[in-house]
Amino acid sequence: MSQLLQGKSALVLGLANRWSIAYTIAKAYRREGANVILTYQGERQKVTVEELAEELGASRVLSCDVTQQADLDRLSEILRAEGEPLRAVVHSIAFANKEDLSRPFLETSRDGYLLAQEISSYSLVAVARAVAPAMAQGGSIITLSYLGATRVMTNYNVMGVAKAALEACVRYLASELGPQNIRVNAISAGPIKTASARGIKDFSKILDRVTETAPLRRPTEAGEVADTAVFLASDLGRGVTGNVLFVDSGYQVMGF
Ligand code: NAD
Ligand code: IMJ
């Protein structure tokens, strides 16, 4: 079969290690013939991400902490100066204080709430503004969400509120960028064992629940999320924007 992203340039933000969903997406994008640019959060991740970039055959690795406007401005400049236009951007970034993911939601501090919103929701707006000028031929912006955006999931707390805001950002950005043929969508993934899921209380129970009740009776694999990210970035997804696509073994459709 021909490659779905042949010759297309894609930017992937949020790759920290081999378990990152962003890693599996970058790998699928390379498989489909994309030219992949990676970013890492800060100096602490530089070496690991550069090694993984080499292994993946990524064309560039750039430093970008989404809380630093100067980093985003620099990224924007570099992308605009690239030879070919950018066609796809994957935003695979979230963060909240660990304490806010275990104590009662009612105890969320002002600072903790704002931090989760800044990194996990506002950053999509900031990234979209930075990359849009480089997407001269239109393209696809993809972010990662979770069911905790619309349902109460134990301990997800402040992250659930941030994902609700993130999904609303997807709709407003889709509306404003649509005239430039830039599509904006979220993939709502089922639970996957990554660094961001490590240490979560009863994570294996959550996976068991999916295996027992989801229509497909198995947990979500990162590769399934990545293939949906390929579809959204490719011409096959050309009519889809402003949406949340669930890649969760069908878990979210089930009631009692
Ligand atoms: P991960 O820890 O590998 O990825 C999170 C990424 O966010 C890391 O690469 C980290 O460096 C980056 N990040 C945090 N703060 C940043 C900052 N200030 N600037 C730049 N980057 C920053 O974990 P993951 O599970 O791959 O998470 C990726 C996305 O998928 C997140 O949005 C997460 O909410 C979402 N998601 C995960 C699951 C799951 O079960 N793992 C399910 C649904 C959605
Ligand atoms: C995270 C917390 C609570 C319950 C959770 C999760 N469930 C799942 C996740 C059920 C699947 C993973 N997820 C969807 C996330 O978006 C995780 C975000 C996250 C994780 C951490 C852990 C380490 C830390 N801060 C974090 N910030 C965001 O210090």
PDB file of N, CA and C and ligand atoms in Angstrom, residues 14-16 20-21 41 45 64-67 92-94 119 144-146 163 189-192 194-196, ligand 1:
ATOM      1  N   GLY A  14       5.967  16.264  22.734  1.00  0.00           N
ATOM      2  CA  GLY A  14       5.538  15.433  23.865  1.00  0.00           C
ATOM      3  C   GLY A  14       6.193  14.065  23.927  1.00  0.00           C
ATOM      4  N   LEU A  15       7.289  13.909  23.150  1.00  0.00           N
ATOM      5  CA  LEU A  15       8.021  12.642  23.234  1.00  0.00           C
ATOM      6  C   LEU A  15       9.067  12.762  24.351  1.00  0.00           C
ATOM      7  N   ALA A  16       8.918  11.938  25.387  1.00  0.00           N
ATOM      8  CA  ALA A  16       9.885  11.961  26.489  1.00  0.00           C
ATOM      9  C   ALA A  16      10.705  10.679  26.519  1.00  0.00           C
ATOM     10  N   SER A  20       6.238   6.933  25.564  1.00  0.00           N
ATOM     11  CA  SER A  20       5.371   8.075  25.239  1.00  0.00           C
ATOM     12  C   SER A  20       4.485   7.742  24.044  1.00  0.00           C
ATOM     13  N   ILE A  21       3.220   8.146  24.125  1.00  0.00           N
ATOM     14  CA  ILE A  21       2.321   7.965  22.981  1.00  0.00           C
ATOM     15  C   ILE A  21       2.915   8.694  21.772  1.00  0.00           C
ATOM     16  N   GLN A  41      11.060  18.745  26.114  1.00  0.00           N
ATOM     17  CA  GLN A  41      10.664  19.755  27.105  1.00  0.00           C
ATOM     18  C   GLN A  41      11.809  20.602  27.651  1.00  0.00           C
ATOM     19  N   GLN A  45      15.796  16.170  29.159  1.00  0.00           N
ATOM     20  CA  GLN A  45      15.336  15.148  28.208  1.00  0.00           C
ATOM     21  C   GLN A  45      16.153  15.120  26.921  1.00  0.00           C
ATOM     22  N   CYS A  64      11.605  22.732  23.305  1.00  0.00           N
ATOM     23  CA  CYS A  64      10.417  23.585  23.443  1.00  0.00           C
ATOM     24  C   CYS A  64       9.643  23.257  24.710  1.00  0.00           C
ATOM     25  N   ASP A  65       9.757  24.148  25.694  1.00  0.00           N
ATOM     26  CA  ASP A  65       8.930  24.071  26.895  1.00  0.00           C
ATOM     27  C   ASP A  65       7.724  24.963  26.609  1.00  0.00           C
ATOM     28  N   VAL A  66       6.531  24.373  26.606  1.00  0.00           N
ATOM     29  CA  VAL A  66       5.340  25.134  26.175  1.00  0.00           C
ATOM     30  C   VAL A  66       4.930  26.241  27.146  1.00  0.00           C
ATOM     31  N   THR A  67       5.569  26.289  28.331  1.00  0.00           N
ATOM     32  CA  THR A  67       5.270  27.405  29.236  1.00  0.00           C
ATOM     33  C   THR A  67       6.143  28.618  28.909  1.00  0.00           C
ATOM     34  N   SER A  92       1.064  16.269  22.324  1.00  0.00           N
ATOM     35  CA  SER A  92       0.874  15.115  23.217  1.00  0.00           C
ATOM     36  C   SER A  92       1.456  15.458  24.581  1.00  0.00           C
ATOM     37  N   ILE A  93       0.905  16.512  25.177  1.00  0.00           N
ATOM     38  CA  ILE A  93       1.474  17.130  26.375  1.00  0.00           C
ATOM     39  C   ILE A  93       0.420  17.314  27.456  1.00  0.00           C
ATOM     40  N   ALA A  94       0.761  16.933  28.671  1.00  0.00           N
ATOM     41  CA  ALA A  94      -0.119  17.199  29.818  1.00  0.00           C
ATOM     42  C   ALA A  94       0.722  17.218  31.079  1.00  0.00           C
ATOM     43  N   ILE A 119      -0.355  24.058  31.081  1.00  0.00           N
ATOM     44  CA  ILE A 119       0.414  23.062  30.321  1.00  0.00           C
ATOM     45  C   ILE A 119      -0.495  22.144  29.500  1.00  0.00           C
ATOM     46  N   LEU A 144      -4.160  15.027  22.346  1.00  0.00           N
ATOM     47  CA  LEU A 144      -4.551  13.796  23.052  1.00  0.00           C
ATOM     48  C   LEU A 144      -5.422  14.146  24.253  1.00  0.00           C
ATOM     49  N   SER A 145      -6.583  13.495  24.346  1.00  0.00           N
ATOM     50  CA  SER A 145      -7.446  13.735  25.485  1.00  0.00           C
ATOM     51  C   SER A 145      -7.775  12.424  26.180  1.00  0.00           C
ATOM     52  N   TYR A 146      -8.596  12.537  27.217  1.00  0.00           N
ATOM     53  CA  TYR A 146      -8.987  11.355  27.990  1.00  0.00           C
ATOM     54  C   TYR A 146     -10.432  11.532  28.458  1.00  0.00           C
ATOM     55  N   LYS A 163      -8.671  18.730  30.575  1.00  0.00           N
ATOM     56  CA  LYS A 163      -9.028  18.061  29.310  1.00  0.00           C
ATOM     57  C   LYS A 163     -10.365  18.571  28.776  1.00  0.00           C
ATOM     58  N   ALA A 189      -7.877   8.790  24.078  1.00  0.00           N
ATOM     59  CA  ALA A 189      -7.304   7.439  24.164  1.00  0.00           C
ATOM     60  C   ALA A 189      -7.742   6.735  25.446  1.00  0.00           C
ATOM     61  N   GLY A 190      -7.892   5.447  25.365  1.00  0.00           N
ATOM     62  CA  GLY A 190      -8.113   4.643  26.557  1.00  0.00           C
ATOM     63  C   GLY A 190      -6.820   4.598  27.358  1.00  0.00           C
ATOM     64  N   PRO A 191      -6.868   4.095  28.608  1.00  0.00           N
ATOM     65  CA  PRO A 191      -5.660   4.068  29.453  1.00  0.00           C
ATOM     66  C   PRO A 191      -4.526   3.232  28.860  1.00  0.00           C
ATOM     67  N   ILE A 192      -3.322   3.804  28.834  1.00  0.00           N
ATOM     68  CA  ILE A 192      -2.127   3.151  28.295  1.00  0.00           C
ATOM     69  C   ILE A 192      -0.990   3.353  29.300  1.00  0.00           C
ATOM     70  N   THR A 194       2.076   4.507  30.345  1.00  0.00           N
ATOM     71  CA  THR A 194       3.186   5.391  29.972  1.00  0.00           C
ATOM     72  C   THR A 194       3.710   6.030  31.260  1.00  0.00           C
ATOM     73  N   ALA A 195       4.722   6.900  31.139  1.00  0.00           N
ATOM     74  CA  ALA A 195       5.250   7.593  32.319  1.00  0.00           C
ATOM     75  C   ALA A 195       4.143   8.395  33.006  1.00  0.00           C
ATOM     76  N   SER A 196       3.227   8.963  32.206  1.00  0.00           N
ATOM     77  CA  SER A 196       2.131   9.755  32.768  1.00  0.00           C
ATOM     78  C   SER A 196       1.069   8.894  33.445  1.00  0.00           C
TER      79      SER A 196
HETATM   80  P1  NAD B   1       4.247  11.032  28.603  1.00  0.00           P
HETATM   81  O1  NAD B   1       4.597  11.354  30.014  1.00  0.00           O
HETATM   82  O2  NAD B   1       5.157  10.185  27.841  1.00  0.00           O
HETATM   83  O3  NAD B   1       3.966  12.380  27.790  1.00  0.00           O
HETATM   84  C1  NAD B   1       3.667  13.618  28.390  1.00  0.00           C
HETATM   85  C2  NAD B   1       4.589  14.634  27.744  1.00  0.00           C
HETATM   86  O4  NAD B   1       4.284  15.959  28.179  1.00  0.00           O
HETATM   87  C3  NAD B   1       6.077  14.394  28.095  1.00  0.00           C
HETATM   88  O5  NAD B   1       6.828  14.216  26.921  1.00  0.00           O
HETATM   89  C4  NAD B   1       6.488  15.678  28.792  1.00  0.00           C
HETATM   90  O6  NAD B   1       7.815  16.050  28.529  1.00  0.00           O
HETATM   91  C5  NAD B   1       5.511  16.660  28.147  1.00  0.00           C
HETATM   92  N1  NAD B   1       5.422  17.924  28.868  1.00  0.00           N
HETATM   93  C6  NAD B   1       5.012  18.146  30.142  1.00  0.00           C
HETATM   94  N2  NAD B   1       5.169  19.441  30.450  1.00  0.00           N
HETATM   95  C7  NAD B   1       5.686  20.055  29.351  1.00  0.00           C
HETATM   96  C8  NAD B   1       6.094  21.385  29.060  1.00  0.00           C
HETATM   97  N3  NAD B   1       6.005  22.367  29.965  1.00  0.00           N
HETATM   98  N4  NAD B   1       6.579  21.660  27.815  1.00  0.00           N
HETATM   99  C9  NAD B   1       6.691  20.678  26.897  1.00  0.00           C
HETATM  100  N5  NAD B   1       6.332  19.400  27.120  1.00  0.00           N
HETATM  101  C10 NAD B   1       5.843  19.105  28.337  1.00  0.00           C
HETATM  102  O7  NAD B   1       2.792  10.353  28.716  1.00  0.00           O
HETATM  103  P2  NAD B   1       1.695  10.012  27.598  1.00  0.00           P
HETATM  104  O8  NAD B   1       0.777   9.048  28.250  1.00  0.00           O
HETATM  105  O9  NAD B   1       2.340   9.669  26.329  1.00  0.00           O
HETATM  106  O10 NAD B   1       0.909  11.400  27.463  1.00  0.00           O
HETATM  107  C11 NAD B   1       0.742  12.092  26.245  1.00  0.00           C
HETATM  108  C12 NAD B   1      -0.661  12.678  26.136  1.00  0.00           C
HETATM  109  O11 NAD B   1      -1.609  11.609  26.066  1.00  0.00           O
HETATM  110  C13 NAD B   1      -1.087  13.537  27.324  1.00  0.00           C
HETATM  111  O12 NAD B   1      -1.822  14.647  26.847  1.00  0.00           O
HETATM  112  C14 NAD B   1      -1.998  12.621  28.091  1.00  0.00           C
HETATM  113  O13 NAD B   1      -2.931  13.339  28.862  1.00  0.00           O
HETATM  114  C15 NAD B   1      -2.660  11.889  26.958  1.00  0.00           C
HETATM  115  N6  NAD B   1      -3.345  10.635  27.316  1.00  0.00           N
HETATM  116  C16 NAD B   1      -2.670   9.631  27.948  1.00  0.00           C
HETATM  117  C17 NAD B   1      -3.344   8.455  28.277  1.00  0.00           C
HETATM  118  C18 NAD B   1      -2.651   7.338  29.013  1.00  0.00           C
HETATM  119  O14 NAD B   1      -3.347   6.492  29.580  1.00  0.00           O
HETATM  120  N7  NAD B   1      -1.338   7.262  29.000  1.00  0.00           N
HETATM  121  C19 NAD B   1      -4.711   8.319  27.947  1.00  0.00           C
HETATM  122  C20 NAD B   1      -5.358   9.357  27.293  1.00  0.00           C
HETATM  123  C21 NAD B   1      -4.659  10.522  26.977  1.00  0.00           C
END
